[in-house]
Amino acid sequence: MSIATAPRRLLQSQPMTDTAVNVSPRPAAPREDAPRAETADAPPVLATRDLSLWYGSQQVLDRVSLAVARHQVTAVIGPSGCGKSSFLRTLNRMNDMVSTLRIEGAVLYEGVDLYDRRVDPVAVRRRIGMLFQKPNPFPKSIYDNLAFALRVNGRRGPLHDDVERALRAAALWDEVKDKLHASALELSGGQQQRLCLARALVNEPETLLMDEPCSALDPIATSKIEELIYHLKQQYTVVMVTHNMQQAARVSDTTAFLWMGRLVEIGRTQDLFTNPREKLTEDYVTGRFG
């Protein structure tokens, strides 16, 4: 899918009327002290502009502005409750059906505001896939976990090649090729998470969101997922939330530090961990709090 088709494929002809999200018609006033990612030659794939988010009266994000570069891994770190997962779910409208949700600001994908009422949220999630914290395979066969995801998105006819492609991309094919019709629930935890990754990749998204993808895995399974993340950026743009700072340092190109709903600092991962600009960032990455 070419970049030029992004606005046409994300926008519908009629306004959306079945979404529960409450979007402010005006962006919030920008924070003068808000950190910004360095401007790159190429436009970002994803960008937020002064993004604020509330659940009812509780504000979770406060004017967060950052840019996500194409074919890079961007890690979002911060203490528990700082808004990392809420931020991630906002990037592909996974929070839409939370009735108390309200947002201000903008989330831009290839220059299209994802919260424009003409945008089709199903098309958004097709192009921006997601891998969740805990493995959540369907109670179906390994094959049907992926075939179901294809059929839901309108695919018909033979699906074996697509299933194999996705399992290979998730480095799982060699382990399951002789038992594709066995229950996915018989797989180990690490295998189940790679199956869920294959399910996220089978419809060929352009961007992949990962919410603590290794927190429920043992060290061996974690190392396999991390190796996959490193290789996936050759084809996909990856945004990953993690509480594990060592993991962020190992696999990401850019790291953003959130604290109490605010973006404190964003920059090259090596720079942020070895020479942070902000004292709060230094205190967090050196373990003084969090």
Short mmCIF file of C-alpha atoms in Angstrom, two decimals:
data_model
loop_
_atom_site.label_atom_id
_atom_site.label_comp_id
_atom_site.label_asym_id
_atom_site.label_seq_id
_atom_site.Cartn_x
_atom_site.Cartn_y
_atom_site.Cartn_z
CA MET A 1 0.00 0.00 0.00
CA SER A 2 1.60 3.30 -1.02
CA ILE A 3 1.87 6.26 1.32
CA ALA A 4 -0.06 8.36 -1.17
CA THR A 5 -3.19 6.31 -0.55
CA ALA A 6 -3.26 7.01 3.20
CA PRO A 7 -5.91 9.79 3.29
CA ARG A 8 -8.18 7.99 0.83
CA ARG A 9 -8.00 4.64 2.63
CA LEU A 10 -8.50 6.05 6.13
CA LEU A 11 -11.31 8.50 5.39
CA GLN A 12 -14.97 7.59 4.89
CA SER A 13 -17.46 9.68 2.99
CA GLN A 14 -19.83 10.04 5.94
CA PRO A 15 -19.07 11.22 9.48
CA MET A 16 -18.73 8.55 12.14
CA THR A 17 -21.71 8.36 14.49
CA ASP A 18 -21.10 5.19 16.53
CA THR A 19 -17.99 6.17 18.45
CA ALA A 20 -18.03 7.03 22.12
CA VAL A 21 -14.91 9.18 22.10
CA ASN A 22 -15.40 12.88 22.80
CA VAL A 23 -12.95 14.93 20.74
CA SER A 24 -12.44 18.59 21.44
CA PRO A 25 -13.03 20.68 18.32
CA ARG A 26 -10.02 22.86 19.20
CA PRO A 27 -6.51 21.72 20.02
CA ALA A 28 -5.21 22.58 23.47
CA ALA A 29 -2.85 25.50 23.81
CA PRO A 30 0.69 24.22 23.40
CA ARG A 31 2.90 23.96 26.46
CA GLU A 32 5.84 26.31 26.15
CA ASP A 33 8.06 23.85 28.03
CA ALA A 34 6.97 20.76 26.08
CA PRO A 35 9.88 18.72 24.71
CA ARG A 36 9.82 18.01 21.01
CA ALA A 37 11.50 15.32 18.99
CA GLU A 38 14.25 16.54 16.71
CA THR A 39 12.95 17.27 13.21
CA ALA A 40 14.06 14.63 10.72
CA ASP A 41 14.42 15.00 6.97
CA ALA A 42 11.58 12.53 6.38
CA PRO A 43 8.13 13.27 7.81
CA PRO A 44 7.13 11.09 10.77
CA VAL A 45 4.78 8.16 10.31
CA LEU A 46 2.91 8.96 13.53
CA ALA A 47 2.85 12.21 15.45
CA THR A 48 0.88 13.61 18.36
CA ARG A 49 0.33 17.31 18.83
CA ASP A 50 -0.51 18.58 22.30
CA LEU A 51 -2.41 15.37 23.01
CA SER A 52 -4.38 15.43 26.26
CA LEU A 53 -6.61 12.62 27.48
CA TRP A 54 -9.14 12.24 30.27
CA TYR A 55 -11.15 9.33 31.67
CA GLY A 56 -14.04 11.23 33.15
CA SER A 57 -12.54 13.91 35.39
CA GLN A 58 -9.16 12.16 35.65
CA GLN A 59 -6.56 13.60 33.32
CA VAL A 60 -4.13 10.91 32.10
CA LEU A 61 -2.14 12.73 29.40
CA ASP A 62 -1.18 16.41 29.37
CA ARG A 63 -0.27 17.95 26.00
CA VAL A 64 2.05 15.24 24.76
CA SER A 65 3.79 16.06 21.46
CA LEU A 66 6.13 13.57 19.83
CA ALA A 67 7.00 12.16 16.42
CA VAL A 68 7.58 8.52 15.45
CA ALA A 69 10.14 7.93 12.69
CA ARG A 70 9.57 5.41 9.92
CA HIS A 71 11.26 1.99 10.26
CA GLN A 72 12.50 2.69 13.75
CA VAL A 73 11.62 1.36 17.19
CA THR A 74 10.33 4.05 19.54
CA ALA A 75 10.15 3.02 23.20
CA VAL A 76 7.93 4.75 25.74
CA ILE A 77 9.14 4.41 29.33
CA GLY A 78 7.97 5.75 32.68
CA PRO A 79 6.70 4.60 36.08
CA SER A 80 3.43 2.73 36.49
CA GLY A 81 0.40 4.97 36.08
CA CYS A 82 2.19 7.61 34.04
CA GLY A 83 -0.10 7.15 31.00
CA LYS A 84 2.09 4.92 28.79
CA SER A 85 -0.57 2.36 27.85
CA SER A 86 -3.29 5.00 27.46
CA PHE A 87 -0.99 6.90 25.12
CA LEU A 88 -0.29 3.76 23.06
CA ARG A 89 -3.96 2.84 22.74
CA THR A 90 -4.74 6.35 21.54
CA LEU A 91 -2.44 5.85 18.54
CA ASN A 92 -4.82 3.36 16.87
CA ARG A 93 -8.11 4.33 18.56
CA MET A 94 -8.26 1.27 20.79
CA ASN A 95 -9.77 3.49 23.49
CA ASP A 96 -12.75 4.55 21.38
CA MET A 97 -15.40 2.58 23.24
CA VAL A 98 -14.44 3.89 26.68
CA SER A 99 -17.53 6.00 27.31
CA THR A 100 -15.79 8.48 29.62
CA LEU A 101 -12.87 9.12 27.27
CA ARG A 102 -12.20 12.68 26.14
CA ILE A 103 -9.23 13.88 24.14
CA GLU A 104 -7.83 17.19 22.95
CA GLY A 105 -5.07 17.79 20.46
CA ALA A 106 -4.31 15.60 17.46
CA VAL A 107 -2.97 12.18 16.49
CA LEU A 108 -1.62 12.26 12.93
CA TYR A 109 -0.88 9.19 10.80
CA GLU A 110 0.74 9.96 7.46
CA GLY A 111 -0.61 13.48 7.93
CA VAL A 112 -4.22 12.36 8.54
CA ASP A 113 -5.85 13.25 11.88
CA LEU A 114 -7.03 9.87 13.17
CA TYR A 115 -9.74 11.51 15.28
CA ASP A 116 -11.31 13.30 12.34
CA ARG A 117 -14.91 12.04 12.31
CA ARG A 118 -14.53 10.94 8.70
CA VAL A 119 -11.80 8.46 9.60
CA ASP A 120 -12.78 4.80 9.69
CA PRO A 121 -11.43 3.31 12.96
CA VAL A 122 -11.43 -0.19 11.46
CA ALA A 123 -9.09 1.00 8.70
CA VAL A 124 -6.91 2.64 11.35
CA ARG A 125 -6.51 -0.62 13.29
CA ARG A 126 -5.84 -2.54 10.10
CA ARG A 127 -2.90 -0.30 9.28
CA ILE A 128 -1.72 0.11 12.88
CA GLY A 129 -1.62 -3.34 14.48
CA MET A 130 -1.23 -4.06 18.18
CA LEU A 131 0.39 -6.68 20.39
CA PHE A 132 -0.87 -6.75 23.96
CA GLN A 133 0.84 -7.36 27.28
CA LYS A 134 -0.39 -10.91 27.84
CA PRO A 135 -0.71 -13.55 25.12
CA ASN A 136 -4.37 -13.79 24.10
CA PRO A 137 -4.71 -16.49 21.43
CA PHE A 138 -8.21 -17.43 20.36
CA PRO A 139 -9.40 -20.87 21.57
CA LYS A 140 -8.93 -22.18 18.03
CA SER A 141 -6.23 -23.99 16.12
CA ILE A 142 -2.93 -22.27 15.35
CA TYR A 143 -3.99 -21.99 11.71
CA ASP A 144 -7.45 -20.66 12.51
CA ASN A 145 -6.05 -17.92 14.78
CA LEU A 146 -4.51 -16.35 11.69
CA ALA A 147 -7.14 -17.40 9.14
CA PHE A 148 -9.87 -15.85 11.31
CA ALA A 149 -8.02 -12.52 11.36
CA LEU A 150 -7.76 -12.64 7.56
CA ARG A 151 -11.42 -13.52 7.03
CA VAL A 152 -12.61 -10.78 9.38
CA ASN A 153 -10.81 -8.35 7.10
CA GLY A 154 -12.53 -9.72 4.00
CA ARG A 155 -9.99 -12.23 2.71
CA ARG A 156 -11.42 -15.22 0.86
CA GLY A 157 -9.95 -18.24 -0.88
CA PRO A 158 -6.75 -20.15 0.05
CA LEU A 159 -5.03 -18.59 3.03
CA HIS A 160 -2.15 -20.98 3.65
CA ASP A 161 0.52 -18.77 2.07
CA ASP A 162 -0.55 -15.78 4.18
CA VAL A 163 -0.60 -17.87 7.34
CA GLU A 164 2.88 -19.24 6.61
CA ARG A 165 4.22 -15.77 5.82
CA ALA A 166 2.99 -14.37 9.13
CA LEU A 167 4.28 -17.32 11.15
CA ARG A 168 7.68 -16.98 9.50
CA ALA A 169 7.73 -13.27 10.28
CA ALA A 170 7.09 -14.12 13.94
CA ALA A 171 9.83 -16.80 13.88
CA LEU A 172 7.27 -19.49 14.75
CA TRP A 173 6.83 -21.42 11.50
CA ASP A 174 9.52 -24.04 12.09
CA GLU A 175 8.09 -24.83 15.54
CA VAL A 176 4.44 -25.27 14.48
CA LYS A 177 4.42 -26.19 10.77
CA ASP A 178 3.62 -29.84 11.57
CA LYS A 179 0.80 -29.04 14.02
CA LEU A 180 -1.07 -26.13 12.48
CA HIS A 181 -4.42 -27.66 13.41
CA ALA A 182 -3.53 -28.22 17.07
CA SER A 183 -5.03 -25.87 19.64
CA ALA A 184 -3.16 -22.61 20.08
CA LEU A 185 -3.71 -22.99 23.83
CA GLU A 186 -1.27 -25.93 23.82
CA LEU A 187 1.63 -23.63 22.97
CA SER A 188 4.00 -22.29 25.58
CA GLY A 189 3.59 -18.70 26.78
CA GLY A 190 6.39 -17.44 24.56
CA GLN A 191 5.01 -19.29 21.55
CA GLN A 192 1.54 -17.92 22.23
CA GLN A 193 2.92 -14.37 22.26
CA ARG A 194 4.69 -14.98 18.94
CA LEU A 195 1.44 -16.41 17.57
CA CYS A 196 -0.33 -13.21 18.64
CA LEU A 197 2.44 -11.26 16.93
CA ALA A 198 1.86 -13.30 13.76
CA ARG A 199 -1.87 -12.55 14.06
CA ALA A 200 -1.07 -8.84 14.28
CA LEU A 201 1.15 -9.10 11.20
CA VAL A 202 -1.01 -11.35 9.02
CA ASN A 203 -3.03 -8.45 7.57
CA GLU A 204 0.20 -6.58 6.77
CA PRO A 205 -0.08 -3.44 8.88
CA GLU A 206 2.42 -0.65 8.34
CA THR A 207 2.93 0.19 12.01
CA LEU A 208 2.97 -2.08 15.05
CA LEU A 209 2.17 -1.06 18.63
CA MET A 210 3.46 -3.23 21.49
CA ASP A 211 2.18 -2.85 25.05
CA GLU A 212 4.68 -4.48 27.46
CA PRO A 213 5.08 -7.42 25.04
CA CYS A 214 7.52 -9.35 27.27
CA SER A 215 6.24 -8.66 30.77
CA ALA A 216 4.55 -12.08 31.07
CA LEU A 217 7.42 -14.04 29.48
CA ASP A 218 10.50 -15.81 30.80
CA PRO A 219 14.00 -14.58 29.84
CA ILE A 220 14.42 -17.02 26.94
CA ALA A 221 11.06 -16.10 25.39
CA THR A 222 11.82 -12.43 26.04
CA SER A 223 15.10 -12.65 24.12
CA LYS A 224 13.26 -14.14 21.12
CA ILE A 225 10.70 -11.33 21.11
CA GLU A 226 13.45 -8.72 21.42
CA GLU A 227 15.32 -10.23 18.49
CA LEU A 228 12.12 -10.13 16.47
CA ILE A 229 11.54 -6.48 17.34
CA TYR A 230 15.03 -5.62 16.13
CA HIS A 231 14.38 -7.29 12.75
CA LEU A 232 10.76 -6.13 12.36
CA LYS A 233 11.77 -2.49 12.01
CA GLN A 234 13.20 -3.29 8.58
CA GLN A 235 9.60 -3.63 7.37
CA TYR A 236 7.47 -1.97 10.06
CA THR A 237 7.47 1.07 12.29
CA VAL A 238 7.31 -0.06 15.93
CA VAL A 239 6.13 1.82 19.03
CA MET A 240 6.69 -0.12 22.24
CA VAL A 241 5.67 0.59 25.82
CA THR A 242 7.96 -1.06 28.34
CA HIS A 243 8.69 -0.82 32.05
CA ASN A 244 12.04 -2.51 31.41
CA MET A 245 14.61 0.20 30.75
CA GLN A 246 17.28 -2.34 29.81
CA GLN A 247 14.93 -3.67 27.15
CA ALA A 248 14.32 -0.19 25.79
CA ALA A 249 18.08 0.39 25.64
CA ARG A 250 18.61 -2.90 23.80
CA VAL A 251 15.97 -2.68 21.06
CA SER A 252 14.87 0.92 20.51
CA ASP A 253 16.27 3.74 18.39
CA THR A 254 14.33 6.51 20.13
CA THR A 255 13.02 6.66 23.71
CA ALA A 256 10.35 8.89 25.19
CA PHE A 257 10.07 9.35 28.97
CA LEU A 258 6.58 10.01 30.37
CA TRP A 259 6.00 11.14 33.93
CA MET A 260 2.56 11.93 35.40
CA GLY A 261 1.06 12.18 31.94
CA ARG A 262 3.65 14.58 30.58
CA LEU A 263 6.42 14.02 28.09
CA VAL A 264 9.57 14.91 29.98
CA GLU A 265 12.13 14.06 27.31
CA ILE A 266 12.47 12.31 23.96
CA GLY A 267 15.62 11.59 22.02
CA ARG A 268 18.02 9.01 20.68
CA THR A 269 17.99 6.07 23.07
CA GLN A 270 21.72 6.10 23.67
CA ASP A 271 21.67 9.81 24.47
CA LEU A 272 18.66 9.59 26.77
CA PHE A 273 20.19 6.81 28.85
CA THR A 274 23.78 8.08 28.94
CA ASN A 275 23.39 11.86 28.81
CA PRO A 276 19.78 12.90 29.55
CA ARG A 277 18.95 16.56 29.26
CA GLU A 278 16.47 16.63 32.14
CA LYS A 279 17.27 15.96 35.80
CA LEU A 280 13.99 14.04 36.18
CA THR A 281 15.01 11.71 33.35
CA GLU A 282 18.41 11.14 34.94
CA ASP A 283 16.81 10.32 38.29
CA TYR A 284 14.48 7.80 36.66
CA VAL A 285 16.97 5.98 34.43
CA THR A 286 19.48 5.73 37.28
CA GLY A 287 16.87 4.20 39.60
CA ARG A 288 16.46 7.04 42.08
CA PHE A 289 12.67 6.74 41.79
CA GLY A 290 10.03 4.78 39.90
#
